[in-house]
Short mmCIF file of C-alpha atoms in Angstrom, two decimals:
data_model
loop_
_atom_site.label_atom_id
_atom_site.label_comp_id
_atom_site.label_asym_id
_atom_site.label_seq_id
_atom_site.Cartn_x
_atom_site.Cartn_y
_atom_site.Cartn_z
CA MET F 12 -11.56 6.45 -12.96
CA SER F 13 -10.47 6.22 -9.45
CA CYS F 14 -8.55 3.69 -7.24
CA THR F 15 -11.08 2.14 -4.55
CA VAL F 16 -8.37 2.49 -1.94
CA CYS F 17 -6.62 5.62 -2.28
CA ARG F 18 -9.30 7.52 -4.47
CA MET F 19 -6.63 8.89 -6.76
CA ALA F 20 -7.20 8.67 -10.40
CA PHE F 21 -5.86 6.35 -13.13
CA VAL F 22 -4.31 7.87 -16.17
CA PRO F 23 -4.81 6.53 -19.75
CA GLY F 24 -2.30 4.20 -21.04
CA PRO F 25 -0.80 4.02 -24.52
CA ARG F 26 -3.49 1.62 -25.87
CA ALA F 27 -6.12 4.03 -24.97
CA THR F 28 -8.75 4.21 -27.84
CA SER F 29 -11.07 7.00 -26.82
CA PRO F 30 -9.75 8.51 -23.63
CA PHE F 31 -10.99 11.84 -22.36
CA ARG F 32 -8.49 14.54 -22.58
CA ALA F 33 -9.32 15.81 -19.33
CA HIS F 34 -8.21 12.48 -17.76
CA TYR F 35 -4.44 13.29 -18.61
CA PRO F 36 -2.35 14.99 -16.21
CA PRO F 37 -0.69 18.27 -17.47
CA ASP F 38 2.42 17.65 -19.63
CA GLY F 39 5.60 17.46 -17.40
CA LEU F 40 3.91 16.63 -14.14
CA MET F 41 5.00 13.00 -13.84
CA PRO F 42 8.16 11.36 -15.15
CA SER F 43 7.56 8.22 -17.37
CA SER F 44 7.83 5.73 -14.60
CA LEU F 45 5.51 7.43 -12.31
CA TYR F 46 3.00 7.85 -15.27
CA SER F 47 3.15 4.29 -15.94
CA TYR F 48 2.37 3.52 -12.30
CA PHE F 49 -0.97 5.37 -12.54
CA ILE F 50 -1.82 3.44 -15.78
CA ALA F 51 -1.53 -0.01 -14.18
CA ALA F 52 -4.62 -1.48 -12.16
CA THR F 53 -5.50 -4.66 -10.21
CA GLY F 54 -9.08 -5.60 -10.29
CA ILE F 55 -10.79 -7.98 -7.96
CA GLY F 56 -13.91 -9.77 -7.54
CA PRO F 57 -16.76 -11.08 -9.72
CA PRO F 58 -18.63 -10.52 -11.86
CA ASP F 59 -16.17 -7.94 -13.22
CA ILE F 60 -13.08 -9.92 -12.74
CA HIS F 61 -13.72 -13.72 -14.01
CA THR F 62 -10.37 -14.76 -12.31
CA LEU F 63 -10.99 -12.98 -8.89
CA LYS F 64 -8.03 -10.92 -9.47
CA GLY F 65 -6.51 -9.60 -12.51
CA LYS F 66 -3.92 -7.01 -13.93
CA TYR F 67 -5.15 -4.21 -16.21
CA ASP F 68 -4.41 -1.04 -17.72
CA TYR F 69 -6.77 1.91 -18.04
CA VAL F 70 -7.26 2.39 -21.73
CA SER F 71 -10.18 4.64 -22.30
CA GLY F 72 -12.89 6.88 -20.84
CA ASN F 73 -14.63 4.05 -18.90
CA MET F 74 -12.65 0.85 -19.88
CA PHE F 75 -9.79 -1.26 -18.42
CA SER F 76 -8.06 -3.91 -20.50
CA GLY F 77 -5.91 -6.92 -19.41
CA ALA F 78 -5.36 -10.52 -19.95
CA ASN F 79 -5.61 -13.93 -18.40
CA GLY F 80 -2.92 -15.95 -20.34
CA PRO F 81 -3.63 -15.48 -23.82
CA ILE F 82 -7.14 -14.25 -23.48
CA VAL F 83 -7.72 -10.39 -23.56
CA MET F 84 -10.12 -9.25 -20.80
CA CYS F 85 -12.04 -5.97 -21.00
CA VAL F 86 -13.78 -4.43 -17.98
CA VAL F 87 -16.28 -1.79 -18.13
CA TRP F 88 -15.57 0.44 -14.99
CA GLU F 89 -18.75 2.31 -14.06
CA SER F 90 -22.28 0.70 -15.01
CA ASP F 91 -25.80 0.45 -13.85
CA THR F 92 -25.58 -3.10 -12.67
CA VAL F 93 -27.31 -3.15 -9.32
CA ASN F 94 -30.93 -2.16 -9.21
CA ASN F 95 -30.27 0.37 -11.93
CA THR F 96 -27.92 2.03 -9.55
CA PRO F 97 -24.45 3.11 -10.84
CA THR F 98 -21.75 1.23 -9.32
CA THR F 99 -18.03 0.56 -10.38
CA ALA F 100 -15.67 -2.30 -10.73
CA PHE F 101 -13.20 -2.82 -7.95
CA MET F 102 -10.06 -1.27 -9.33
CA MET F 103 -6.93 -0.31 -7.56
CA HIS F 104 -3.45 1.05 -8.05
CA THR F 105 -0.95 -1.98 -7.62
CA VAL F 106 0.56 -1.07 -4.49
CA CYS F 107 -2.85 -0.30 -2.90
CA ALA F 108 -4.11 -3.67 -4.16
CA GLY F 109 -1.10 -5.27 -2.65
CA LEU F 110 -1.39 -3.81 0.74
CA LEU F 111 -5.03 -4.44 0.80
CA LEU F 112 -4.89 -7.99 -0.12
CA HIS F 113 -1.89 -8.50 2.41
CA ARG F 114 -3.94 -7.17 5.24
CA MET F 115 -7.18 -9.15 4.33
CA ASP F 116 -4.90 -12.26 3.90
CA ALA F 117 -6.78 -12.65 0.55
CA ASP F 118 -4.20 -12.83 -2.35
CA PRO F 119 -5.77 -15.80 -4.15
CA ASP F 120 -2.73 -18.09 -4.48
CA THR F 121 -4.68 -20.95 -2.83
CA ILE F 122 -8.15 -22.04 -3.05
CA ASP F 123 -8.82 -20.82 0.57
CA LYS F 124 -7.33 -17.42 -0.01
CA ALA F 125 -9.64 -17.25 -3.09
CA VAL F 126 -12.69 -17.89 -1.02
CA ARG F 127 -11.44 -15.28 1.40
CA LEU F 128 -11.09 -12.78 -1.40
CA ALA F 129 -14.47 -13.38 -2.72
CA GLU F 130 -15.93 -13.04 0.73
CA VAL F 131 -14.15 -9.64 1.19
CA VAL F 132 -15.70 -8.31 -2.11
CA GLY F 133 -19.07 -9.88 -1.25
CA VAL F 134 -19.19 -8.12 2.16
CA LEU F 135 -17.90 -4.90 1.16
CA GLU F 136 -20.08 -4.94 -2.10
CA ARG F 137 -19.28 -3.04 -5.35
CA PRO F 138 -17.88 0.42 -4.98
CA MET F 139 -20.37 3.24 -5.50
CA GLY F 140 -20.92 5.23 -8.83
CA GLY F 141 -21.94 8.61 -9.69
CA ASP F 142 -20.49 11.47 -7.53
CA ARG F 143 -18.96 8.94 -5.30
CA ALA F 144 -17.60 6.72 -8.11
CA GLY F 145 -14.92 4.35 -6.78
CA ARG F 146 -15.76 4.62 -3.16
CA LEU F 147 -16.80 1.78 -0.93
CA LYS F 148 -19.95 2.38 1.13
CA ASP F 149 -19.46 3.02 4.85
CA VAL F 150 -15.53 3.49 4.60
CA ARG F 151 -14.58 6.66 6.30
CA TYR F 152 -11.83 7.68 3.86
CA GLU F 153 -11.40 11.15 5.10
CA SER F 154 -10.89 9.97 8.78
CA ALA F 155 -7.98 7.56 7.95
CA GLY F 156 -4.49 8.50 8.63
CA ASP F 157 -3.56 12.24 7.69
CA LYS F 158 -7.31 12.73 7.07
CA ILE F 159 -6.74 13.91 3.44
CA ASP F 160 -10.00 14.96 1.79
CA LEU F 161 -9.46 14.25 -2.07
CA ASN F 162 -13.10 15.41 -2.92
CA PRO F 163 -12.26 18.90 -3.82
CA PHE F 164 -9.95 17.52 -6.57
CA TRP F 165 -12.63 15.74 -8.37
CA THR F 166 -15.15 17.18 -10.77
CA VAL F 167 -18.33 15.18 -11.43
CA LYS F 168 -19.54 14.57 -14.97
CA ARG F 169 -22.40 12.82 -16.26
CA ALA F 170 -20.90 10.44 -18.51
CA SER F 171 -20.19 6.93 -16.91
CA GLY F 172 -16.23 7.15 -15.90
CA GLY F 173 -16.22 10.69 -16.79
CA ASN F 174 -15.38 12.17 -13.45
CA VAL F 175 -12.14 14.40 -13.73
CA PHE F 176 -9.46 14.51 -11.30
CA ASN F 177 -7.54 17.53 -10.85
CA TRP F 178 -3.69 16.79 -11.02
CA LYS F 179 -2.62 20.28 -11.28
CA ALA F 180 -4.37 21.41 -8.24
CA LEU F 181 -3.04 18.47 -6.36
CA SER F 182 0.56 19.25 -7.21
CA GLU F 183 0.08 22.75 -5.79
CA SER F 184 -1.55 21.43 -2.59
CA PRO F 185 -0.11 20.40 0.59
CA TYR F 186 -0.78 16.86 -0.69
CA ALA F 187 1.47 17.11 -3.52
CA TYR F 188 3.78 14.54 -2.19
CA LEU F 189 0.90 11.98 -3.01
CA ILE F 190 1.97 12.18 -6.70
CA SER F 191 4.73 9.55 -6.19
CA LYS F 192 5.36 5.81 -6.17
CA PRO F 193 4.64 4.11 -2.87
CA ASN F 194 6.82 1.15 -3.59
CA VAL F 195 10.17 3.02 -3.77
CA PHE F 196 11.95 2.08 -0.52
CA PRO F 197 14.82 4.08 1.02
CA ARG F 198 18.27 2.36 0.68
CA PHE F 199 18.89 0.02 3.42
CA HIS F 200 22.56 -0.49 5.00
CA THR F 201 23.29 -3.69 6.21
CA GLN F 202 26.21 -2.16 8.39
CA VAL F 203 26.37 1.22 10.11
CA ALA F 204 28.76 3.26 8.13
CA PRO F 205 32.12 4.12 10.07
CA THR F 206 31.56 7.81 9.29
CA ARG F 207 28.39 7.76 11.24
CA ILE F 208 30.05 6.33 14.23
CA SER F 209 33.63 7.69 14.28
CA PRO F 210 32.71 11.08 15.29
CA LEU F 211 30.93 9.85 18.33
CA ASP F 212 33.21 6.87 19.01
CA THR F 213 36.33 9.20 19.92
CA ILE F 214 34.31 11.29 22.44
CA GLU F 215 34.94 10.38 26.14
CA PHE F 216 31.44 10.47 27.73
CA GLU F 217 31.77 11.91 31.18
CA ASN F 218 28.38 10.48 32.45
CA THR F 219 27.98 13.37 34.77
CA ASP F 220 24.15 14.17 34.09
CA MET F 221 20.81 12.37 34.88
CA LEU F 222 20.79 10.65 31.47
CA THR F 223 24.18 9.50 30.79
CA SER F 224 25.03 8.37 34.34
CA LEU F 225 22.03 5.89 33.96
CA PRO F 226 23.07 2.26 33.51
CA LEU F 227 22.26 0.95 30.12
CA ASP F 228 19.92 -1.66 31.46
CA ILE F 229 17.49 1.08 32.54
CA PHE F 230 17.30 2.35 28.82
CA GLU F 231 16.88 -1.27 27.71
CA THR F 232 13.78 -1.31 30.15
CA LEU F 233 12.43 1.87 29.12
CA ILE F 234 12.76 1.93 25.36
CA PRO F 235 10.16 -0.82 24.74
CA HIS F 236 7.51 1.44 26.36
CA LEU F 237 8.32 4.52 24.03
CA SER F 238 6.55 5.57 20.79
CA ILE F 239 8.67 5.70 17.75
CA GLN F 240 8.60 9.63 18.10
CA SER F 241 9.63 9.63 21.73
CA TYR F 242 12.35 7.15 20.97
CA VAL F 243 13.86 9.35 18.22
CA MET F 244 13.56 12.41 20.36
CA LEU F 245 15.37 10.53 23.32
CA MET F 246 18.07 9.45 21.08
CA SER F 247 18.51 12.95 19.70
CA THR F 248 19.04 14.64 23.20
CA CYS F 249 22.89 13.91 23.43
CA ARG F 250 25.94 12.46 21.63
CA TYR F 251 26.12 9.64 24.17
CA LEU F 252 22.57 8.39 23.49
CA ARG F 253 23.18 8.89 19.81
CA PHE F 254 26.22 6.75 19.81
CA HIS F 255 24.16 3.77 21.47
CA ALA F 256 21.24 4.42 19.12
CA LEU F 257 23.96 3.64 16.26
CA THR F 258 25.46 0.74 18.09
CA THR F 259 23.94 -1.06 21.23
CA PHE F 260 20.05 0.00 20.47
CA GLN F 261 19.89 -1.10 16.80
CA SER F 262 17.78 -4.04 17.68
CA HIS F 263 15.04 -1.44 19.17
CA ALA F 264 15.07 0.56 15.90
CA ARG F 265 14.49 -2.70 14.01
CA ARG F 266 11.55 -3.54 16.24
CA PHE F 267 10.12 -0.10 15.69
CA VAL F 268 10.46 -0.37 11.95
CA LEU F 269 8.85 -3.86 11.79
CA GLN F 270 5.90 -2.68 13.87
CA LEU F 271 5.10 -0.58 11.01
CA PRO F 272 3.49 -2.89 8.22
CA TRP F 273 3.97 -0.46 5.34
CA SER F 274 7.75 0.13 6.09
CA ILE F 275 8.91 -2.84 4.32
CA PRO F 276 8.21 -4.85 1.07
CA ILE F 277 5.23 -7.14 1.63
CA PRO F 278 5.84 -10.81 0.28
CA ALA F 279 3.93 -10.17 -2.98
CA GLU F 280 6.32 -7.15 -3.95
CA LEU F 281 9.47 -9.21 -3.05
CA SER F 282 8.29 -12.03 -5.33
CA ASP F 283 8.42 -9.46 -8.28
CA MET F 284 11.89 -8.14 -7.43
CA LYS F 285 15.13 -9.23 -8.74
CA ASP F 286 17.61 -10.95 -6.17
CA ASP F 287 19.99 -7.92 -6.26
CA SER F 288 17.24 -5.40 -5.47
CA ILE F 289 15.91 -7.76 -2.57
CA ALA F 290 19.33 -7.83 -1.12
CA LYS F 291 19.27 -3.87 -0.60
CA LEU F 292 15.97 -4.06 1.27
CA PRO F 293 15.31 -4.98 4.90
CA ASN F 294 13.90 -8.38 5.53
CA ARG F 295 11.92 -9.43 8.62
CA ASP F 296 13.92 -12.84 8.55
CA SER F 297 17.26 -12.50 7.23
CA THR F 298 18.49 -8.94 7.75
CA PRO F 299 21.01 -8.78 10.77
CA HIS F 300 19.74 -6.96 13.78
CA ASP F 301 22.74 -4.68 13.94
CA ALA F 302 22.26 -3.31 10.50
CA ASP F 303 21.58 0.57 10.41
CA TRP F 304 17.93 0.12 11.21
CA TYR F 305 18.08 3.72 13.06
CA LEU F 306 18.87 5.29 9.83
CA TYR F 307 16.05 3.47 7.83
CA LEU F 308 13.53 4.30 10.62
CA SER F 309 14.52 8.04 9.89
CA HIS F 310 14.20 7.75 6.11
CA ILE F 311 10.82 6.02 5.91
CA HIS F 312 9.22 9.08 7.45
CA ARG F 313 10.91 11.54 4.96
CA THR F 314 10.47 10.50 1.41
CA ASN F 315 7.28 11.31 -0.49
CA GLY F 316 6.78 7.69 -1.69
CA MET F 317 7.02 6.34 1.92
CA ARG F 318 4.54 9.17 3.39
CA THR F 319 2.25 7.99 0.51
CA ARG F 320 2.61 4.44 1.49
CA LYS F 321 1.83 5.10 5.07
CA TRP F 322 -1.29 6.98 4.16
CA ILE F 323 -2.40 4.09 1.99
CA TRP F 324 -1.77 1.80 4.82
CA SER F 325 -4.26 4.00 6.96
CA LEU F 326 -7.05 3.48 4.23
CA VAL F 327 -6.37 -0.28 4.03
CA GLU F 328 -6.82 -0.38 7.77
CA GLU F 329 -10.11 1.71 7.48
CA ILE F 330 -11.32 -0.73 4.80
CA HIS F 331 -10.55 -3.70 6.98
CA ASP F 332 -12.22 -2.53 9.82
CA THR F 333 -15.34 -1.76 7.73
CA TYR F 334 -15.18 -5.26 6.50
CA GLU F 335 -14.90 -6.71 10.10
CA ALA F 336 -17.68 -4.52 11.25
CA LYS F 337 -20.08 -5.64 8.33
CA CYS F 338 -18.96 -9.26 8.35
CA GLY F 339 -21.37 -10.53 11.01
CA THR F 340 -24.61 -9.24 9.35
CA SER F 341 -23.64 -9.49 5.66
CA PRO F 342 -25.83 -11.82 3.71
CA ALA F 343 -22.56 -12.73 1.72
CA MET F 344 -21.38 -14.84 5.02
CA ASP F 345 -24.77 -16.36 5.66
CA PRO F 346 -25.25 -19.78 4.06
CA LYS F 347 -28.92 -19.59 4.00
CA THR F 348 -29.06 -16.67 1.73
CA PRO F 349 -29.00 -16.43 -2.17
CA ARG F 350 -26.21 -13.92 -1.65
CA TYR F 351 -23.88 -16.31 0.01
CA ARG F 352 -24.42 -18.83 -3.07
CA GLU F 353 -23.90 -15.74 -5.40
CA VAL F 354 -20.58 -14.99 -3.73
CA HIS F 355 -19.25 -18.50 -2.97
CA GLY F 356 -20.62 -20.33 -6.16
CA PRO F 357 -18.15 -19.22 -8.78
CA VAL F 358 -14.86 -19.26 -6.57
CA LYS F 359 -13.61 -22.55 -7.70
CA GLN F 360 -13.85 -22.12 -11.27
CA ALA F 361 -12.60 -18.57 -11.14
CA PHE F 362 -9.51 -19.88 -9.03
CA GLU F 363 -8.67 -22.47 -11.67
CA MET F 364 -9.05 -19.86 -14.50
CA GLY F 365 -6.71 -17.54 -12.56
CA GLN F 366 -4.23 -20.42 -11.99
CA MET F 367 -4.14 -21.22 -15.64
CA GLY F 368 -3.39 -17.72 -16.55
CA ARG F 369 -0.58 -17.51 -13.97
CA MET F 370 0.90 -20.60 -15.37
CA PHE F 371 0.72 -19.20 -18.97
CA GLU F 372 2.48 -16.03 -17.69
CA LYS F 373 5.39 -18.12 -15.97
CA GLN F 374 6.00 -20.00 -19.19
CA MET F 375 6.30 -16.76 -21.11
CA LYS F 376 8.57 -15.23 -18.71
CA ALA F 377 10.83 -18.45 -19.04
CA LYS F 378 10.90 -18.46 -22.68
CA ALA F 379 12.06 -14.83 -22.59
CA LYS F 380 15.12 -15.53 -20.33
#
């Protein structure tokens, strides 16, 4: 039972009725919050997801369970539904789903976005089954980002949904950092702490070498042409430039952060957060330009969760590129074909069903307050 984006496994939830023992990670490998993350799934696309998009838990060897409002929905993950060839439902971990739908501009909160999502699923087609269960055809998973190959961690079984992921081996590999929550962001400071500036603020810079004697205008012209790595290395060459990195050049660090789509929460993630949590995170529109963007730029490349999030984004880009390459020749986009009608026909009803479920959820949340 693997995520169609990152290809890591789901783990059985507390409602699991007949899980395979081999689908559980070793005891103590994950804290409870991380375990809960790997239980939850977002499913997209008909015929499996009647609302186009739904929230589910992994509950057994080959089954996901969720709800649309008061209606319980169960989804069989792997089945022989396409010309007697095994395929799987399009299931993803919640962060993987959020990033993919954000990149595809296909989170179905409007009818136009719902059509877009149906087209994305229609063009990409159902994920494959068998020894490639959960993978999208033609997507080069092992070429994306850090070029991580998770195939060695999977053991293929004959039973539908029976493939086994070796969590222990992953935890002992160079990719152990992937066992983390990719939606835990470093703390963001809206002001540069005085303790970071004061040791440099008292230094009298003599401006005697080639770098420190240059006018700041030269740096302002140069920095936009640098890569992030080159910028950080340049700012680390001397205390003079480090001082300006913490003060004068924070707007450049901000620009570098915002160039990385994975580095800050996407709108769908912000909508699920409480106001006090949102206030602690960088925001493209409201966060001050002179906040400590330089520190945040450093931290997003250090934590396991953010390293994982960066890798997931590279997979999302690979899926997006595959979609774009196939879009022009896909029958799902040709109005003259039966496949087009199959993809587009159910969208309106599915969108309305999803809207009803979301309204019910909002009402339940309002009553709980």
